[in-house]
Amino acid sequence: MIKTDIAILGAGASGLFLASFLNEKDYLLIDHNQIPLKLKVSGGGKCNFTNEFVSPENYLGDKELIKKVLDNFSNRDVLRFFRDIKNKKIKNNQYFASSSNEIIKKLNKKKFLAEILSVEKDDNFIVHTSKGDVKANKVVVATGGISYKKLGATDIGYKIAKHFGHSVTAPLPALVGLSLQKEQFWMKNLSGISLKAKIEVEDKLFFDNILFSHRGITGPAVLNTSLYWKKGKIKCDFLPEYDIKKSNKTISNALPLPKRFIVEFLKAHNLKDMPINHSHKAINLLKNYLFAPAGNFGFDKAEVTKGGVDTDELDNLESKFVKNLFFIGEVVNITGELGGYNLQWCFSSAKYIEHSKNFAY
Ligand SMILES: Cc1cc2nc3c(=O)[nH]c(=O)nc-3n(C[C@H](O)[C@H](O)[C@H](O)COP(=O)(O)OP(=O)(O)OC[C@H]3O[C@@H](n4cnc5c(N)ncnc54)[C@H](O)[C@@H]3O)c2cc1C
């Protein structure tokens, strides 16, 4: 049987980041993948690893805990950590590497390649894997969420949490496209078109691109909307920067919207392409388009999983029920918006437990 002080379950963003602060002889990273695949595909292969502005307001979950964790290791600290990565780019306040391989090269570590099956505790923890048992004094669950199964995601983290008596908030797809009800099927005819819009969802407002697709709507504004949407209606302003002036020009000539969008919109709502002066109904509808999405594109397309191990039952990310059992990264019930917030959470939560006095030996 392999013996280690710290068994880190999952060698993705959070597990690898934690390992980078530890002495190699003190931990064992266990993963069934050789490469951290989510990290590899993140940010379209360029890994949006943090944001210029990070606050608890960019996250869904326990704001007090998020603040503590971010205060302990902020976006500035992440930038400092990755300072030797060349050709970083900042776009819309998001920091990207020129390739996610650069981030992986900096973080990657030797790992024990095996499927994690379960964890038990006697005097020590025993991690059962497909390649035998691992005995450890501490266990860190860093096995991520369940979206993108094809990249190696499993629900093992939730299973381990439940086994030790923890509650797990139902996992749901987030940062994902939204599907449409019949009344909005006209949008499906706009596949490939994108435009800038404002979307209001719950008490959040996102001003960014919407991309129409044959399945529904996606793009940054929609992905962020999916994080906060809980059924019910959302409000779209398709003319967020349009200052309504009196004009005899027709809608299709005067409005700053793609022609195809206007044609489909007017057709779907039995409206005519009239001069702006006589188009109050159409303009009002375009500025306050209320509708309820049908659902979302599902876990296969979701960048993250919202829900996860309940933070009420964690004390500084350590289990309140089982000493020396920690949870970090996406497996925890804290989810960030689009823009580097999820990787920031992974890095900050990993650093947080490394820093906590309970983790010290
Ligand atoms: C397409 C896509 C793009 C994204 N882009 C961004 C972005 O640009 N910026 C951003 O901030 N976030 C982005 N994210 C989200 C971000 O990648 C994740 O939130 C982050 O990687 C989660 O890190 P983690 O360490 O919690 O889990 P993961 O990185 O998912 O790591 C978990 C590890 O556990 C392993 N594992 C799971 N189950 C088992 C098992 N049973 N046995 C053995 N090993 C197991 C997995 O192989 C994996 O290596 C993106 C996600 C996706 C899918």
Short mmCIF file of C-alpha atoms and ligand atoms in Angstrom, two decimals:
data_model
loop_
_atom_site.label_atom_id
_atom_site.label_comp_id
_atom_site.label_asym_id
_atom_site.label_seq_id
_atom_site.Cartn_x
_atom_site.Cartn_y
_atom_site.Cartn_z
CA MET A 1 0.00 0.00 0.00
CA ILE A 2 1.25 3.49 -0.87
CA LYS A 3 1.55 5.82 2.13
CA THR A 4 1.52 9.60 1.98
CA ASP A 5 0.83 12.53 4.25
CA ILE A 6 -1.57 14.32 1.89
CA ALA A 7 -3.62 12.57 -0.80
CA ILE A 8 -4.77 15.14 -3.34
CA LEU A 9 -7.69 13.67 -5.24
CA GLY A 10 -7.75 15.22 -8.72
CA ALA A 11 -4.87 16.86 -10.54
CA GLY A 12 -6.81 19.63 -12.25
CA ALA A 13 -6.49 23.36 -11.68
CA SER A 14 -6.98 23.32 -7.90
CA GLY A 15 -5.14 20.08 -7.08
CA LEU A 16 -2.09 21.04 -9.12
CA PHE A 17 -2.05 24.54 -7.71
CA LEU A 18 -2.07 23.17 -4.15
CA ALA A 19 0.75 20.74 -4.99
CA SER A 20 2.89 23.60 -6.25
CA PHE A 21 3.18 24.91 -2.66
CA LEU A 22 3.98 21.53 -1.11
CA ASN A 23 7.06 19.45 -0.77
CA GLU A 24 6.97 16.57 -3.27
CA LYS A 25 7.63 13.98 -0.58
CA ASP A 26 4.58 15.04 1.43
CA TYR A 27 1.78 14.49 -1.08
CA LEU A 28 0.43 12.15 -3.73
CA LEU A 29 -1.63 13.54 -6.59
CA ILE A 30 -4.14 10.98 -7.88
CA ASP A 31 -5.88 11.39 -11.24
CA HIS A 32 -7.03 9.15 -14.08
CA ASN A 33 -5.81 11.70 -16.64
CA GLN A 34 -2.19 12.44 -17.44
CA ILE A 35 -3.05 16.00 -18.52
CA PRO A 36 -5.41 18.48 -16.81
CA LEU A 37 -7.83 18.54 -19.72
CA LYS A 38 -10.22 21.21 -18.46
CA LEU A 39 -7.34 23.54 -17.92
CA LYS A 40 -6.15 22.71 -21.44
CA VAL A 41 -9.44 23.62 -23.13
CA SER A 42 -10.21 26.57 -20.89
CA GLY A 43 -10.51 30.00 -22.44
CA GLY A 44 -10.64 28.42 -25.91
CA GLY A 45 -7.15 26.92 -25.36
CA LYS A 46 -5.72 30.18 -24.02
CA CYS A 47 -6.79 29.75 -20.39
CA ASN A 48 -8.45 32.84 -18.99
CA PHE A 49 -6.79 32.41 -15.61
CA THR A 50 -8.00 35.52 -13.77
CA ASN A 51 -9.64 38.90 -14.14
CA GLU A 52 -8.58 42.48 -13.48
CA PHE A 53 -11.57 42.90 -11.16
CA VAL A 54 -12.51 40.06 -8.81
CA SER A 55 -15.00 40.35 -5.97
CA PRO A 56 -17.43 38.02 -4.16
CA GLU A 57 -20.17 39.63 -6.29
CA ASN A 58 -18.80 37.67 -9.26
CA TYR A 59 -19.69 34.40 -7.55
CA LEU A 60 -22.72 32.37 -6.59
CA GLY A 61 -22.30 30.97 -3.08
CA ASP A 62 -21.31 31.91 0.47
CA LYS A 63 -20.08 35.50 0.02
CA GLU A 64 -18.36 35.66 3.40
CA LEU A 65 -16.26 32.56 2.70
CA ILE A 66 -15.52 33.72 -0.86
CA LYS A 67 -14.28 37.07 0.49
CA LYS A 68 -11.99 35.39 3.03
CA VAL A 69 -10.55 33.07 0.41
CA LEU A 70 -10.03 35.84 -2.17
CA ASP A 71 -8.56 38.22 0.39
CA ASN A 72 -6.01 35.57 1.32
CA PHE A 73 -4.96 35.00 -2.32
CA SER A 74 -6.23 37.60 -4.77
CA ASN A 75 -6.10 38.15 -8.52
CA ARG A 76 -2.88 40.14 -7.93
CA ASP A 77 -1.37 37.10 -6.21
CA VAL A 78 -2.40 34.90 -9.15
CA LEU A 79 -0.78 37.35 -11.57
CA ARG A 80 2.37 37.35 -9.43
CA PHE A 81 2.39 33.54 -9.38
CA PHE A 82 2.19 33.43 -13.19
CA ARG A 83 4.49 36.43 -13.75
CA ASP A 84 7.03 34.42 -15.74
CA ILE A 85 4.41 33.36 -18.27
CA LYS A 86 5.19 35.32 -21.39
CA ASN A 87 2.80 37.03 -23.81
CA LYS A 88 -0.11 37.29 -21.38
CA LYS A 89 -2.98 39.22 -22.92
CA ILE A 90 -5.72 41.20 -21.28
CA LYS A 91 -9.03 41.47 -23.12
CA ASN A 92 -12.22 42.84 -21.53
CA ASN A 93 -10.36 42.72 -18.17
CA GLN A 94 -9.73 38.98 -18.63
CA TYR A 95 -6.16 37.65 -18.44
CA PHE A 96 -5.21 34.97 -20.98
CA ALA A 97 -2.02 33.04 -21.61
CA SER A 98 -0.91 32.75 -25.24
CA SER A 99 -1.63 29.02 -24.79
CA SER A 100 -3.04 27.02 -21.87
CA ASN A 101 0.00 24.74 -22.31
CA GLU A 102 2.09 27.46 -20.68
CA ILE A 103 -0.08 27.37 -17.55
CA ILE A 104 -0.03 23.56 -17.59
CA LYS A 105 3.75 23.50 -17.97
CA LYS A 106 4.09 25.70 -14.90
CA LEU A 107 1.65 23.66 -12.80
CA ASN A 108 2.02 20.09 -13.97
CA LYS A 109 3.36 17.53 -11.52
CA LYS A 110 4.01 13.84 -11.31
CA LYS A 111 0.87 11.94 -10.45
CA PHE A 112 -0.38 8.51 -9.54
CA LEU A 113 -2.49 7.56 -12.54
CA ALA A 114 -5.55 5.71 -11.27
CA GLU A 115 -9.32 5.88 -11.00
CA ILE A 116 -10.40 7.09 -7.55
CA LEU A 117 -13.12 4.73 -6.35
CA SER A 118 -13.91 5.69 -2.73
CA VAL A 119 -12.42 6.94 0.53
CA GLU A 120 -12.72 5.47 4.03
CA LYS A 121 -11.46 6.62 7.38
CA ASP A 122 -10.17 4.59 10.26
CA ASP A 123 -7.18 6.06 12.12
CA ASN A 124 -6.00 7.22 8.72
CA PHE A 125 -7.75 7.75 5.40
CA ILE A 126 -7.70 4.91 2.90
CA VAL A 127 -8.26 6.00 -0.70
CA HIS A 128 -9.38 3.04 -2.81
CA THR A 129 -8.20 3.34 -6.40
CA SER A 130 -8.18 1.12 -9.47
CA LYS A 131 -4.45 0.57 -8.81
CA GLY A 132 -4.67 -0.25 -5.11
CA ASP A 133 -5.09 1.57 -1.82
CA VAL A 134 -3.43 4.77 -0.69
CA LYS A 135 -3.07 5.49 3.02
CA ALA A 136 -3.03 9.19 3.97
CA ASN A 137 -3.21 11.48 6.99
CA LYS A 138 -5.06 14.16 5.07
CA VAL A 139 -7.32 14.05 2.03
CA VAL A 140 -8.00 16.98 -0.27
CA VAL A 141 -10.92 16.48 -2.63
CA ALA A 142 -10.17 18.47 -5.81
CA THR A 143 -12.12 16.36 -8.29
CA GLY A 144 -14.07 19.24 -9.86
CA GLY A 145 -17.62 19.36 -11.21
CA ILE A 146 -19.42 16.97 -13.52
CA SER A 147 -19.68 18.91 -16.76
CA TYR A 148 -17.72 17.80 -19.85
CA LYS A 149 -17.57 14.09 -18.95
CA LYS A 150 -15.47 13.51 -22.07
CA LEU A 151 -12.65 15.41 -20.36
CA GLY A 152 -12.68 13.01 -17.40
CA ALA A 153 -15.18 14.62 -15.04
CA THR A 154 -16.93 12.32 -12.55
CA ASP A 155 -19.14 12.73 -9.50
CA ILE A 156 -16.62 11.06 -7.19
CA GLY A 157 -16.13 14.25 -5.15
CA TYR A 158 -19.84 14.43 -4.33
CA LYS A 159 -19.86 10.71 -3.49
CA ILE A 160 -16.94 11.11 -1.08
CA ALA A 161 -18.61 14.15 0.54
CA LYS A 162 -21.90 12.25 1.00
CA HIS A 163 -20.08 9.21 2.37
CA PHE A 164 -18.72 11.41 5.19
CA GLY A 165 -22.18 12.87 5.94
CA HIS A 166 -21.97 16.06 3.88
CA SER A 167 -24.85 17.63 2.00
CA VAL A 168 -24.36 18.32 -1.68
CA THR A 169 -26.47 21.00 -3.36
CA ALA A 170 -27.92 19.49 -6.53
CA PRO A 171 -25.35 19.95 -9.32
CA LEU A 172 -26.65 21.86 -12.34
CA PRO A 173 -25.04 22.95 -15.63
CA ALA A 174 -23.88 26.60 -15.60
CA LEU A 175 -22.04 28.93 -17.99
CA VAL A 176 -24.00 27.18 -20.70
CA GLY A 177 -26.27 28.12 -23.62
CA LEU A 178 -30.03 28.40 -23.10
CA SER A 179 -32.66 26.59 -25.13
CA LEU A 180 -35.86 28.24 -26.29
CA GLN A 181 -39.60 27.83 -26.02
CA LYS A 182 -41.75 27.78 -29.18
CA GLU A 183 -42.49 31.52 -29.01
CA GLN A 184 -38.77 32.27 -29.40
CA PHE A 185 -38.01 29.72 -32.12
CA TRP A 186 -37.58 32.68 -34.51
CA MET A 187 -34.18 33.16 -32.88
CA LYS A 188 -33.09 29.75 -34.18
CA ASN A 189 -33.26 31.16 -37.72
CA LEU A 190 -30.48 33.55 -36.75
CA SER A 191 -27.84 30.88 -36.25
CA GLY A 192 -24.35 32.44 -36.46
CA ILE A 193 -25.47 36.02 -35.78
CA SER A 194 -24.23 37.81 -32.71
CA LEU A 195 -25.11 41.17 -31.21
CA LYS A 196 -24.48 43.14 -28.05
CA ALA A 197 -27.38 43.14 -25.61
CA LYS A 198 -28.24 43.69 -21.98
CA ILE A 199 -29.79 40.77 -20.12
CA GLU A 200 -31.46 41.09 -16.73
CA VAL A 201 -31.73 37.92 -14.67
CA GLU A 202 -32.70 37.85 -11.00
CA ASP A 203 -30.91 40.99 -9.70
CA LYS A 204 -28.00 40.74 -12.15
CA LEU A 205 -27.41 42.67 -15.36
CA PHE A 206 -25.06 41.49 -18.10
CA PHE A 207 -24.08 43.69 -21.03
CA ASP A 208 -22.23 41.56 -23.55
CA ASN A 209 -22.64 39.52 -26.74
CA ILE A 210 -25.47 37.12 -27.43
CA LEU A 211 -24.78 34.51 -30.07
CA PHE A 212 -27.72 32.83 -31.79
CA SER A 213 -27.35 29.15 -32.57
CA HIS A 214 -29.51 26.39 -34.04
CA ARG A 215 -30.06 25.10 -30.47
CA GLY A 216 -30.91 28.42 -28.83
CA ILE A 217 -28.84 31.31 -27.51
CA THR A 218 -25.31 31.39 -26.20
CA GLY A 219 -22.37 33.85 -26.03
CA PRO A 220 -20.94 35.57 -22.93
CA ALA A 221 -24.11 37.44 -21.85
CA VAL A 222 -26.13 34.23 -22.02
CA LEU A 223 -23.51 32.03 -20.34
CA ASN A 224 -23.44 34.44 -17.40
CA THR A 225 -27.24 34.54 -17.36
CA SER A 226 -27.33 30.74 -17.05
CA LEU A 227 -25.45 30.96 -13.75
CA TYR A 228 -28.23 32.94 -12.08
CA TRP A 229 -31.29 31.78 -14.04
CA LYS A 230 -33.73 29.63 -12.07
CA LYS A 231 -36.56 29.08 -14.55
CA GLY A 232 -38.90 32.05 -15.10
CA LYS A 233 -38.36 35.07 -17.29
CA ILE A 234 -35.29 37.01 -18.26
CA LYS A 235 -35.33 40.46 -19.88
CA CYS A 236 -33.31 41.31 -22.98
CA ASP A 237 -32.57 44.78 -24.25
CA PHE A 238 -31.55 44.30 -27.88
CA LEU A 239 -30.93 48.04 -28.27
CA PRO A 240 -28.80 48.78 -25.22
CA GLU A 241 -26.98 51.76 -26.69
CA TYR A 242 -29.69 53.10 -28.93
CA ASP A 243 -30.92 56.59 -28.27
CA ILE A 244 -34.46 56.76 -29.68
CA LYS A 245 -34.81 59.77 -31.92
CA LYS A 246 -37.75 60.75 -34.09
CA SER A 247 -37.11 59.58 -37.61
CA ASN A 248 -38.92 58.74 -40.80
CA LYS A 249 -36.44 55.97 -41.55
CA THR A 250 -37.81 52.46 -41.28
CA ILE A 251 -36.79 50.17 -38.45
CA SER A 252 -34.63 48.04 -40.71
CA ASN A 253 -32.76 51.13 -41.92
CA ALA A 254 -32.49 53.01 -38.67
CA LEU A 255 -31.81 50.45 -35.95
CA PRO A 256 -28.26 49.26 -35.22
CA LEU A 257 -29.22 45.61 -35.52
CA PRO A 258 -28.39 42.95 -38.13
CA LYS A 259 -30.96 43.03 -40.96
CA ARG A 260 -31.69 39.31 -40.61
CA PHE A 261 -32.47 39.83 -36.93
CA ILE A 262 -34.99 42.57 -37.70
CA VAL A 263 -36.66 40.56 -40.46
CA GLU A 264 -37.13 37.50 -38.20
CA PHE A 265 -38.18 39.61 -35.23
CA LEU A 266 -40.84 41.52 -37.17
CA LYS A 267 -42.16 38.35 -38.81
CA ALA A 268 -42.43 36.51 -35.49
CA HIS A 269 -44.36 39.35 -33.89
CA ASN A 270 -46.62 40.20 -36.84
CA LEU A 271 -45.12 43.66 -37.11
CA LYS A 272 -44.32 45.70 -40.23
CA ASP A 273 -41.11 47.45 -41.16
CA MET A 274 -42.48 50.94 -40.49
CA PRO A 275 -40.82 54.34 -39.88
CA ILE A 276 -39.35 54.69 -36.41
CA ASN A 277 -41.96 57.38 -35.59
CA HIS A 278 -44.69 54.76 -35.94
CA SER A 279 -42.87 51.81 -34.39
CA HIS A 280 -43.26 52.36 -30.65
CA LYS A 281 -44.53 48.83 -30.10
CA ALA A 282 -41.61 47.22 -31.93
CA ILE A 283 -38.99 49.40 -30.25
CA ASN A 284 -40.51 48.88 -26.83
CA LEU A 285 -40.48 45.14 -27.41
CA LEU A 286 -36.87 45.19 -28.59
CA LYS A 287 -35.81 47.11 -25.50
CA ASN A 288 -37.82 45.02 -23.03
CA TYR A 289 -37.98 41.55 -24.53
CA LEU A 290 -39.21 39.30 -21.74
CA PHE A 291 -39.12 35.56 -22.16
CA ALA A 292 -38.58 32.33 -20.27
CA PRO A 293 -35.90 30.05 -21.71
CA ALA A 294 -36.92 26.39 -21.99
CA GLY A 295 -33.78 25.04 -20.29
CA ASN A 296 -30.08 24.84 -21.07
CA PHE A 297 -27.76 22.88 -23.36
CA GLY A 298 -26.86 20.47 -20.53
CA PHE A 299 -23.72 19.20 -18.80
CA ASP A 300 -22.02 18.25 -22.08
CA LYS A 301 -21.75 21.94 -23.01
CA ALA A 302 -21.56 23.56 -19.57
CA GLU A 303 -18.23 25.20 -18.68
CA VAL A 304 -18.94 24.62 -14.99
CA THR A 305 -21.22 22.87 -12.53
CA LYS A 306 -23.10 25.01 -10.03
CA GLY A 307 -24.05 23.34 -6.77
CA GLY A 308 -21.69 21.00 -4.94
CA VAL A 309 -20.43 20.38 -1.42
CA ASP A 310 -22.30 22.67 0.99
CA THR A 311 -20.08 25.31 2.54
CA ASP A 312 -22.18 25.46 5.76
CA GLU A 313 -20.70 22.10 6.69
CA LEU A 314 -17.13 23.23 6.01
CA ASP A 315 -14.94 25.22 8.32
CA ASN A 316 -12.42 27.09 6.21
CA LEU A 317 -12.88 24.41 3.53
CA GLU A 318 -12.22 21.58 6.00
CA SER A 319 -15.03 19.16 6.83
CA LYS A 320 -16.78 19.99 10.11
CA PHE A 321 -17.48 16.27 10.49
CA VAL A 322 -14.14 14.67 9.63
CA LYS A 323 -10.88 16.30 10.60
CA ASN A 324 -8.24 16.54 7.85
CA LEU A 325 -10.74 16.18 5.01
CA PHE A 326 -10.67 19.24 2.72
CA PHE A 327 -12.59 20.34 -0.38
CA ILE A 328 -11.25 22.84 -2.94
CA GLY A 329 -12.08 24.06 -6.45
CA GLU A 330 -15.25 23.45 -8.39
CA VAL A 331 -16.47 20.54 -6.24
CA VAL A 332 -17.47 23.15 -3.62
CA ASN A 333 -20.83 24.93 -3.88
CA ILE A 334 -19.23 28.15 -5.16
CA THR A 335 -19.35 29.08 -8.82
CA GLY A 336 -17.94 32.07 -10.64
CA GLU A 337 -19.10 34.08 -13.61
CA LEU A 338 -17.43 33.88 -16.98
CA GLY A 339 -14.14 35.78 -17.13
CA GLY A 340 -11.48 33.83 -15.24
CA TYR A 341 -13.39 33.75 -11.96
CA ASN A 342 -13.58 29.97 -11.73
CA LEU A 343 -9.86 29.39 -12.13
CA GLN A 344 -9.25 32.24 -9.68
CA TRP A 345 -11.50 30.37 -7.21
CA CYS A 346 -9.60 27.12 -7.82
CA PHE A 347 -6.24 28.80 -7.17
CA SER A 348 -7.44 30.84 -4.18
CA SER A 349 -9.20 27.92 -2.50
CA ALA A 350 -6.13 25.71 -2.94
CA LYS A 351 -3.87 28.36 -1.45
CA TYR A 352 -6.37 28.93 1.36
CA ILE A 353 -6.15 25.44 2.77
CA GLU A 354 -2.37 25.33 2.32
CA HIS A 355 -2.23 28.50 4.40
CA SER A 356 -4.72 27.35 7.08
CA LYS A 357 -3.27 26.25 10.37
CA ASN A 358 -5.22 22.98 10.25
CA PHE A 359 -3.29 21.95 7.16
CA ALA A 360 0.13 22.66 8.61
CA TYR A 361 2.04 19.76 9.95
C1 LIG B 1 -14.70 24.33 -22.10
C2 LIG B 1 -14.34 24.99 -20.79
C3 LIG B 1 -13.74 26.23 -20.79
C4 LIG B 1 -13.43 26.86 -19.57
N1 LIG B 1 -12.79 28.06 -19.60
C5 LIG B 1 -12.47 28.68 -18.42
C6 LIG B 1 -11.72 29.90 -18.42
O1 LIG B 1 -11.24 30.37 -19.45
N2 LIG B 1 -11.51 30.50 -17.22
C7 LIG B 1 -11.96 29.97 -16.03
O2 LIG B 1 -11.76 30.57 -14.96
N3 LIG B 1 -12.61 28.78 -16.01
C8 LIG B 1 -12.86 28.13 -17.18
N4 LIG B 1 -13.49 26.91 -17.15
C9 LIG B 1 -13.80 26.31 -15.85
C10 LIG B 1 -12.53 25.75 -15.20
O3 LIG B 1 -11.79 25.03 -16.17
C11 LIG B 1 -12.91 24.83 -14.04
O4 LIG B 1 -13.71 25.52 -13.13
C12 LIG B 1 -11.65 24.32 -13.33
O5 LIG B 1 -10.80 23.61 -14.20
C13 LIG B 1 -12.05 23.41 -12.17
O6 LIG B 1 -10.88 23.00 -11.53
P1 LIG B 1 -10.91 21.83 -10.44
O7 LIG B 1 -9.52 21.65 -10.01
O8 LIG B 1 -11.95 22.10 -9.44
O9 LIG B 1 -11.42 20.59 -11.28
P2 LIG B 1 -10.82 19.96 -12.65
O10 LIG B 1 -9.87 20.90 -13.29
O11 LIG B 1 -12.00 19.50 -13.40
O12 LIG B 1 -9.96 18.76 -12.10
C14 LIG B 1 -10.53 17.62 -11.54
C15 LIG B 1 -9.61 16.47 -11.82
O13 LIG B 1 -10.13 15.30 -11.17
C16 LIG B 1 -9.98 14.20 -12.03
N5 LIG B 1 -10.99 13.20 -11.67
C17 LIG B 1 -12.32 13.37 -11.58
N6 LIG B 1 -12.90 12.22 -11.20
C18 LIG B 1 -11.91 11.30 -11.04
C19 LIG B 1 -11.88 9.93 -10.64
N7 LIG B 1 -12.98 9.27 -10.32
N8 LIG B 1 -10.68 9.30 -10.61
C20 LIG B 1 -9.53 9.96 -10.92
N9 LIG B 1 -9.50 11.26 -11.28
C21 LIG B 1 -10.68 11.92 -11.34
C22 LIG B 1 -10.15 14.75 -13.43
O14 LIG B 1 -9.51 13.96 -14.38
C23 LIG B 1 -9.51 16.14 -13.29
O15 LIG B 1 -8.15 16.14 -13.69
C24 LIG B 1 -13.77 26.24 -18.35
C25 LIG B 1 -14.34 24.96 -18.36
C26 LIG B 1 -14.61 24.33 -19.56
C27 LIG B 1 -15.21 22.96 -19.54
#
